[in-house]
Short mmCIF file of C-alpha atoms in Angstrom, two decimals:
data_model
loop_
_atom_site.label_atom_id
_atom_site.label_comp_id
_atom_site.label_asym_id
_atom_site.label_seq_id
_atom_site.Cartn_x
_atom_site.Cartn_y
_atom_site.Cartn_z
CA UNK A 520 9.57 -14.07 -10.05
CA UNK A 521 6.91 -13.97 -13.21
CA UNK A 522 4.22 -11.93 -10.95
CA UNK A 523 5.55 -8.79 -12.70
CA UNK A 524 2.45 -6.88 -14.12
CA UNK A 525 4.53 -6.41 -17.85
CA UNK A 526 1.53 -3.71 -18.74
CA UNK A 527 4.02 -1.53 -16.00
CA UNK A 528 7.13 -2.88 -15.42
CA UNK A 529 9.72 -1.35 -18.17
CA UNK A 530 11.07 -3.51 -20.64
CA UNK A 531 14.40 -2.98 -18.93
CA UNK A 532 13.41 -4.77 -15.75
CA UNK A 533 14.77 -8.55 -14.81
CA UNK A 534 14.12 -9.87 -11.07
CA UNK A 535 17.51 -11.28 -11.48
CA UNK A 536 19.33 -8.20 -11.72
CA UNK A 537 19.23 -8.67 -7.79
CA UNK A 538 21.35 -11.32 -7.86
CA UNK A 539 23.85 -9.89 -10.10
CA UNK A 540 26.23 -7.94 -7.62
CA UNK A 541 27.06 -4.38 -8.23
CA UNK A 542 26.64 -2.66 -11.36
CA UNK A 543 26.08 0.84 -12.64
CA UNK A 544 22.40 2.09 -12.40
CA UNK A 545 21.01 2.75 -15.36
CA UNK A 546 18.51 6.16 -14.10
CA UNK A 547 18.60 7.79 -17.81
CA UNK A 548 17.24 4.22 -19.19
CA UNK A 549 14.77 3.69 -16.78
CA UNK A 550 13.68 7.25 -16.38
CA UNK A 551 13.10 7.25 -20.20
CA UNK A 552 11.04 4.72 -19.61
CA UNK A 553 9.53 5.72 -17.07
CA UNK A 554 8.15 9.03 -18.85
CA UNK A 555 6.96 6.79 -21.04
CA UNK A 556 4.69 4.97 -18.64
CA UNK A 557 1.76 6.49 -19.00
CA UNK A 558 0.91 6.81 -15.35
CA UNK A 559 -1.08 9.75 -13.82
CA UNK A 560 0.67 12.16 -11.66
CA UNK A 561 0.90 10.99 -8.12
CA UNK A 562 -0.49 14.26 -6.35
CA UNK A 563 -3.98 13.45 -8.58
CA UNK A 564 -4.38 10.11 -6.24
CA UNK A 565 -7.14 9.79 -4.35
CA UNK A 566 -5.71 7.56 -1.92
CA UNK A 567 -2.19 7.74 -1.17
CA UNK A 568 0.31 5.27 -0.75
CA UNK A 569 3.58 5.46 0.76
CA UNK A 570 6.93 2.89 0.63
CA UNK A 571 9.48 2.86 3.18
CA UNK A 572 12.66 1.79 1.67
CA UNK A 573 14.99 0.72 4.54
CA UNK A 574 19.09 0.11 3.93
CA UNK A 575 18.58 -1.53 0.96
CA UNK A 576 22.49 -0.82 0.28
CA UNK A 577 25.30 -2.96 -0.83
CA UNK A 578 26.66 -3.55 2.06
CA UNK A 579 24.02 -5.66 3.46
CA UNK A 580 22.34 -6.97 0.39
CA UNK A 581 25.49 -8.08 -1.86
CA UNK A 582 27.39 -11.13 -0.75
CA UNK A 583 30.36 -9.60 -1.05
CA UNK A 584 29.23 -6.87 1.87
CA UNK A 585 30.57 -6.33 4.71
CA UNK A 586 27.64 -7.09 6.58
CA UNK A 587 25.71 -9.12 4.13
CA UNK A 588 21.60 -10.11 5.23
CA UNK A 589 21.62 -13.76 3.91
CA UNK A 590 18.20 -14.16 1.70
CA UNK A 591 18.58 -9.77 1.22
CA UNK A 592 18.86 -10.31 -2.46
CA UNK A 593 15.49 -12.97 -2.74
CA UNK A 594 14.18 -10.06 -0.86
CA UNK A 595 15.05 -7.36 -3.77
CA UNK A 596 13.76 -9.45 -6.06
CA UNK A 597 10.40 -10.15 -4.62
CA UNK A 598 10.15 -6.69 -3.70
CA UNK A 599 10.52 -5.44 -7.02
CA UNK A 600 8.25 -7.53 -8.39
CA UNK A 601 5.50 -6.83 -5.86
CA UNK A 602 6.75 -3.15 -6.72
CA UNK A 603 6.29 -2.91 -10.59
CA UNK A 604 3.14 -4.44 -10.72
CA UNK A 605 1.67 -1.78 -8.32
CA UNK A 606 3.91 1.29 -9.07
CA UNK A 607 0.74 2.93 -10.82
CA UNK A 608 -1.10 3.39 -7.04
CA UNK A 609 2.14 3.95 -5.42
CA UNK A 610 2.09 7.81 -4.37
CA UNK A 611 5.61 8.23 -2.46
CA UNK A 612 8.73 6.50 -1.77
CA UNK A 613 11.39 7.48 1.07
CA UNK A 614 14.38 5.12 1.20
CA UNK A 615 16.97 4.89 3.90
CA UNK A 616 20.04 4.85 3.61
CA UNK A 617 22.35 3.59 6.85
CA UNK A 618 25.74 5.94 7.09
CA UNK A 619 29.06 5.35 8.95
CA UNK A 620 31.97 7.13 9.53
CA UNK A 621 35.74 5.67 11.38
CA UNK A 622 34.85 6.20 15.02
CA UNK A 623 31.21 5.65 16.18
CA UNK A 624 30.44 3.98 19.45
CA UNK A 625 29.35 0.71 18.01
CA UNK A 626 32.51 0.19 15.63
CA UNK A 627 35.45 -1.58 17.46
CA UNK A 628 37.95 1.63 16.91
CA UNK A 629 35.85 2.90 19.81
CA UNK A 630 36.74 0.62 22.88
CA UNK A 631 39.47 -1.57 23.68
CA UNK A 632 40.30 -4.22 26.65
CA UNK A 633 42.57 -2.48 28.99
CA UNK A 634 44.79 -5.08 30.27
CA UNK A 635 45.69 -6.52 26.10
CA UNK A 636 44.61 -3.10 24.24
CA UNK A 637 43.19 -5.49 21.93
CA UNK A 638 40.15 -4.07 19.99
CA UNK A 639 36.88 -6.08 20.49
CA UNK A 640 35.82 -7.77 17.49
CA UNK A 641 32.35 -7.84 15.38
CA UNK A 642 29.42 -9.51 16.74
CA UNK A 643 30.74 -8.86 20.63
CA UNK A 644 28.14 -7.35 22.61
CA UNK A 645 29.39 -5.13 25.36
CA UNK A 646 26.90 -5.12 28.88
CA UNK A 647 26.86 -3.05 31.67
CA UNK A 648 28.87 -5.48 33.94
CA UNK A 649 31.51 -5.16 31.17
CA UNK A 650 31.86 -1.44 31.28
CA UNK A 651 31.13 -1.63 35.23
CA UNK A 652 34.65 -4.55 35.23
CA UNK A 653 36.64 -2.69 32.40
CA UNK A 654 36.57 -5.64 30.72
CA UNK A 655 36.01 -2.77 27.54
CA UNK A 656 36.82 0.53 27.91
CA UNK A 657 35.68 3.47 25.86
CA UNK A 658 38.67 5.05 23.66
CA UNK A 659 36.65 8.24 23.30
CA UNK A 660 34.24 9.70 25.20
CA UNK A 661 34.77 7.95 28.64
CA UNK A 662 31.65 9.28 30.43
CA UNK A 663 29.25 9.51 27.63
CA UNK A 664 30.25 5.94 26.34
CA UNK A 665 29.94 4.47 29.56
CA UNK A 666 26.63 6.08 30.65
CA UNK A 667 25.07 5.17 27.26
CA UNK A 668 25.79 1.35 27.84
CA UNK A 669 23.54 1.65 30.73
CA UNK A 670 20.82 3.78 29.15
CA UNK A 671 20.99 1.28 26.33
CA UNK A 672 19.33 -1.17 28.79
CA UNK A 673 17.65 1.00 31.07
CA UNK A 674 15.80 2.40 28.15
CA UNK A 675 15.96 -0.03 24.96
CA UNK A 676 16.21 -3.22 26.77
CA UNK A 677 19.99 -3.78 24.73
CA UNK A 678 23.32 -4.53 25.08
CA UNK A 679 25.51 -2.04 22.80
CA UNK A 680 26.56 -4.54 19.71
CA UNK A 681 29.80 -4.04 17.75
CA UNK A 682 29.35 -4.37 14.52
CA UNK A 683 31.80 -4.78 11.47
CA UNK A 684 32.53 -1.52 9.87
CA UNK A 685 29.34 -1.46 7.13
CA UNK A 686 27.93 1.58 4.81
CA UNK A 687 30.68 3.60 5.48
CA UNK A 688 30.25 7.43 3.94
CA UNK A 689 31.52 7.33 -0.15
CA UNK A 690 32.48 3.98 -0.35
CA UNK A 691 30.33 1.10 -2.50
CA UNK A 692 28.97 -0.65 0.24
CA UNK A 693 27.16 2.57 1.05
CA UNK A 694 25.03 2.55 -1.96
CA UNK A 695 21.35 1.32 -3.08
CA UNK A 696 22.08 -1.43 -4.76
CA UNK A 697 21.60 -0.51 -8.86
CA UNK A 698 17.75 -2.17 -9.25
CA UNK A 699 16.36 -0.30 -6.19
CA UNK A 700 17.92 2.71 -7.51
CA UNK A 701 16.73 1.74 -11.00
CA UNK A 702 13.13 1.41 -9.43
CA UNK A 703 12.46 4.78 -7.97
CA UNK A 704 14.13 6.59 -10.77
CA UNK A 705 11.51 5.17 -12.87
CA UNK A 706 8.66 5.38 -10.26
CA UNK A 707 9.63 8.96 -10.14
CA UNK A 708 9.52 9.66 -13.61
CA UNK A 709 6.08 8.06 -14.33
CA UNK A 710 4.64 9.01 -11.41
CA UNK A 711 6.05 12.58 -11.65
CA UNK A 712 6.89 12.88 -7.59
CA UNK A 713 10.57 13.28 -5.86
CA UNK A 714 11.84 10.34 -3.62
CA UNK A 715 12.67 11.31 -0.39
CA UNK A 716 15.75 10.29 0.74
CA UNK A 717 16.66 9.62 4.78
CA UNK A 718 20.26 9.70 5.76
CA UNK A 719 21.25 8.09 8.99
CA UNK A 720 24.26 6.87 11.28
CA UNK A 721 26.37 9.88 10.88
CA UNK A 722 25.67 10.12 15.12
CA UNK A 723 28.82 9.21 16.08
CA UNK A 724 27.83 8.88 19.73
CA UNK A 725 24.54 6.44 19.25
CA UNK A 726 23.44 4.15 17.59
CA UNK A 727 20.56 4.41 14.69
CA UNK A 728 18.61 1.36 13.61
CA UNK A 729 15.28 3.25 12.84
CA UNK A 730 14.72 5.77 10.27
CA UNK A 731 13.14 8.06 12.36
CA UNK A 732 15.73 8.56 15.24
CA UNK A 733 18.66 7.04 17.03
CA UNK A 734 18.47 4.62 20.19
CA UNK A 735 19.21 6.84 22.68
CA UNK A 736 19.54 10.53 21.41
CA UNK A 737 22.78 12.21 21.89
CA UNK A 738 21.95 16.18 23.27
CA UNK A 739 25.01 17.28 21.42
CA UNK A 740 23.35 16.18 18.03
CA UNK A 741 19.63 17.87 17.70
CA UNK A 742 19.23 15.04 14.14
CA UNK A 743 19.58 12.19 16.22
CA UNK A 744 16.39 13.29 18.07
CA UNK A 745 12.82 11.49 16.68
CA UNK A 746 11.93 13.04 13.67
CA UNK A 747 8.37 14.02 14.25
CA UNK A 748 7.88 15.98 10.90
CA UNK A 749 8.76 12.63 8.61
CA UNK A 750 6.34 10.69 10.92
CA UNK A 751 3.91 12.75 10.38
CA UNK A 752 4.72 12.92 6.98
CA UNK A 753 4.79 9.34 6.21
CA UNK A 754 1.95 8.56 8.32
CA UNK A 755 -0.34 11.31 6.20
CA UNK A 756 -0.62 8.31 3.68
CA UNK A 757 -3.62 5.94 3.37
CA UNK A 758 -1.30 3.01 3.29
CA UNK A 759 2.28 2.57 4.47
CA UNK A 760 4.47 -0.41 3.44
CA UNK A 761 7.32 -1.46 5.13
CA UNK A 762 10.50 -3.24 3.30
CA UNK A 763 14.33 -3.76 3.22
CA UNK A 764 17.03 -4.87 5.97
CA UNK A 765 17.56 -5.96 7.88
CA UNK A 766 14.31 -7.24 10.01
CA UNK A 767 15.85 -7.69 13.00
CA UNK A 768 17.09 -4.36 13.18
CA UNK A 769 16.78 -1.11 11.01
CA UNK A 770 13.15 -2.19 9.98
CA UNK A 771 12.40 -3.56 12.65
CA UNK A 772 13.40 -0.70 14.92
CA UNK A 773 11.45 1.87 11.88
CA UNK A 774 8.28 -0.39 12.60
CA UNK A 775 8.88 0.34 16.72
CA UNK A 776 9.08 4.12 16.00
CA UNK A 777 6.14 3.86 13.98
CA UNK A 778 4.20 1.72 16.53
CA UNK A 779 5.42 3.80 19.54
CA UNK A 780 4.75 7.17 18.73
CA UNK A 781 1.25 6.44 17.04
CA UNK A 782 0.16 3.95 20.05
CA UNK A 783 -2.72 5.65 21.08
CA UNK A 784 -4.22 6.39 17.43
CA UNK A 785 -5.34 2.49 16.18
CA UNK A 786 -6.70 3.81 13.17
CA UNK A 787 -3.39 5.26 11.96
CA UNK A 788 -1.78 1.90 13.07
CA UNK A 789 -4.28 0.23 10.75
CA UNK A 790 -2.45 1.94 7.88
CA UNK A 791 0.66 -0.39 8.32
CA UNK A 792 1.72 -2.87 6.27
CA UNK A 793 4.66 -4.85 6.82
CA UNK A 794 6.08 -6.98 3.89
CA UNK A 795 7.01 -9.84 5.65
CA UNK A 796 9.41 -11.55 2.46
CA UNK A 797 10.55 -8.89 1.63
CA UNK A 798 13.30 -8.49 4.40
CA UNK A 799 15.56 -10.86 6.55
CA UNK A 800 17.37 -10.70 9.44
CA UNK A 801 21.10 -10.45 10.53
CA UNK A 802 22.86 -14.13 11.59
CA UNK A 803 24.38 -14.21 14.58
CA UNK A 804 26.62 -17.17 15.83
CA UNK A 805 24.76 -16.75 19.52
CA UNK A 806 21.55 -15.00 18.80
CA UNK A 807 18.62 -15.75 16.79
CA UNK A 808 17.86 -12.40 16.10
CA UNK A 809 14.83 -13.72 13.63
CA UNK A 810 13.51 -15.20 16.35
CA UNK A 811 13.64 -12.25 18.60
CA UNK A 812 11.81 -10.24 15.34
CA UNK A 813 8.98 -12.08 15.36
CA UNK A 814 8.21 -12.26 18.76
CA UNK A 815 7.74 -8.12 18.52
CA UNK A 816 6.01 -8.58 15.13
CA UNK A 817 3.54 -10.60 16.50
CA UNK A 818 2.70 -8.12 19.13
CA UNK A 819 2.19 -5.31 16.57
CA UNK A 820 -0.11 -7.49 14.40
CA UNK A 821 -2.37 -7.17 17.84
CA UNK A 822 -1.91 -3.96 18.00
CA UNK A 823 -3.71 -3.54 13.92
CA UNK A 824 -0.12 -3.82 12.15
CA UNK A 825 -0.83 -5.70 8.78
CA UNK A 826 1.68 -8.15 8.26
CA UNK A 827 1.76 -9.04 4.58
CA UNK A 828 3.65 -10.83 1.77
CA UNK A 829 4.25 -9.60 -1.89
CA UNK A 830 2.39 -12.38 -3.18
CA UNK A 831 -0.89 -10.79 -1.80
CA UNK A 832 -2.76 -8.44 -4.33
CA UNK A 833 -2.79 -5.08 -3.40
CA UNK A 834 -6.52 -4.47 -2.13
#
């Protein structure tokens, strides 16, 4: 981790602070320093540059989390190297941030085996043949729930996962881990430009890997819809980079949306860039979810993605 460019990274800044598990951010140090950064403004840049900051929370990057990304924090690190030492072209940063609450269709509160009323638990996926047998039935929302199982794999090619109960709303797990929040309170300050922040998950009825919209859209919840406006936002950069965790899901799923909805305009595809060490993917006792990743990342390299590491200067 000695790539840092120390002409722009603050005096303040140690790779290792990823490892260090969860501390209080210091945003008054390192906006002080970033003021004193000497940067230009970012709305003066001729080309502009966009990071997409996915669920780079506690809860999947500290060991200690509830649904910890082994290799998440080597990911910080690297990231915020690569980061620092090109801060001063960066124009614009939105950053994710995955949020839960009790009783959402993926958790196990919401479904239970009839015949034990035992609760199903993390990692079990439930399939249409279960729902179809009753092997799981929905708690809440019988016809919804049930109906959404099947448009899961009609439509997205899934079974519905239950996961542990991760980033829940106001607890620790929830939050950026300190350096990332460190990062773009500095990047903000020398750069002079807001972050913009995307909440998701609060859909209690779906589920929502991708930053731009949930799996299937619920019709009682108008957010959960694809958010055309940040899109089109994000995508009015000359470069977008992709980061955070976990690949096999919430980025990967933010690099679909991306894909999907600008299929038909290569040029804006071309803009992509995914940084490839700079994320990992959830372990699974039965499913090699990394695997299943790169299969799709492969395909979007065809398509003009760029696929890149942090190691690689930033043309």
């Amino acid at each position: 981790m000695n790539m840092v460019n120390r002409s722009a990274a603050p005096a303040l800044f140690d790779a290792q602070d990823a490892f260090k598990g969860p501390y209080a951010p210091r945003i008054q140090a390192f906006t002080e320093a970033g003021q004193q950064a000497g940067f230009t403004e970012a709305r003066g840049d001729a080309e502009k540059i966009a990071v997409i900051l996915v669920d780079y929370q506690h809860d999947f990057v500290d060991p200690t989390g509830t649904l910890y990304v082994p290799g998440s924090q080597q990911d910080v690190a690297r990231f915020l190297t690569w980061f620092y030492a090109n801060a001063h072209k960066i124009s614009a940063i939105y950053a994710s941030l995955d949020t839960h609450l009790p009783f959402q269709i993926f958790y196990s509160s919401w479904w239970k085996n009839p015949q034990t009323g035992e609760h199903p638990q993390p990692y079990t996926t439930i399939t249409v043949d279960d729902v179809m047998n009753m092997k799981w039935v929905p708690v809440f929302q019988p016809d919804w729930s049930v109906r959404y199982v099947h448009q899961l794999q009609q439509q997205a090619r899934k079974d519905l996962m239950v996961w542990p109960y991760h980033t829940m709303e106001g607890t620790l797990g929830h939050m950026l881990v300190a350096p990332i929040s460190e990062a773009i309170a500095w990047h903000s300050a020398a750069r002079n430009t807001q972050p913009t922040y995307v909440v998701k998950g609060r859909t209690i009825r779906t589920e929502f890997y991708g930053i731009f919209g949930a799996e299937i859209p619920d019709p009682e919840d108008l957010e959960s819809g694809l958010n055309v406006t940040l899109l089109d936002a994000v995508m009015k950069h000359d470069r977008v980079y992709v980061a955070g965790e976990a690949k096999s899901h919430c980025v990967l799923e933010t690099e679909r949306q991306l894909v999907g909805h600008f299929s038909n305009q290569p040029e804006l595809l071309n803009r992509l860039h995914f940084l490839s060490d700079c994320t990992s993917s959830v372990q699974h006792p039965a499913i090699d979810f990394d695997a299943l990743a790169e299969g799709e990342l492969a395909i979007m390299k065809q398509q003009g993605v760029h696929i890149v590491s942090s190691t690689e200067p930033m043309r």
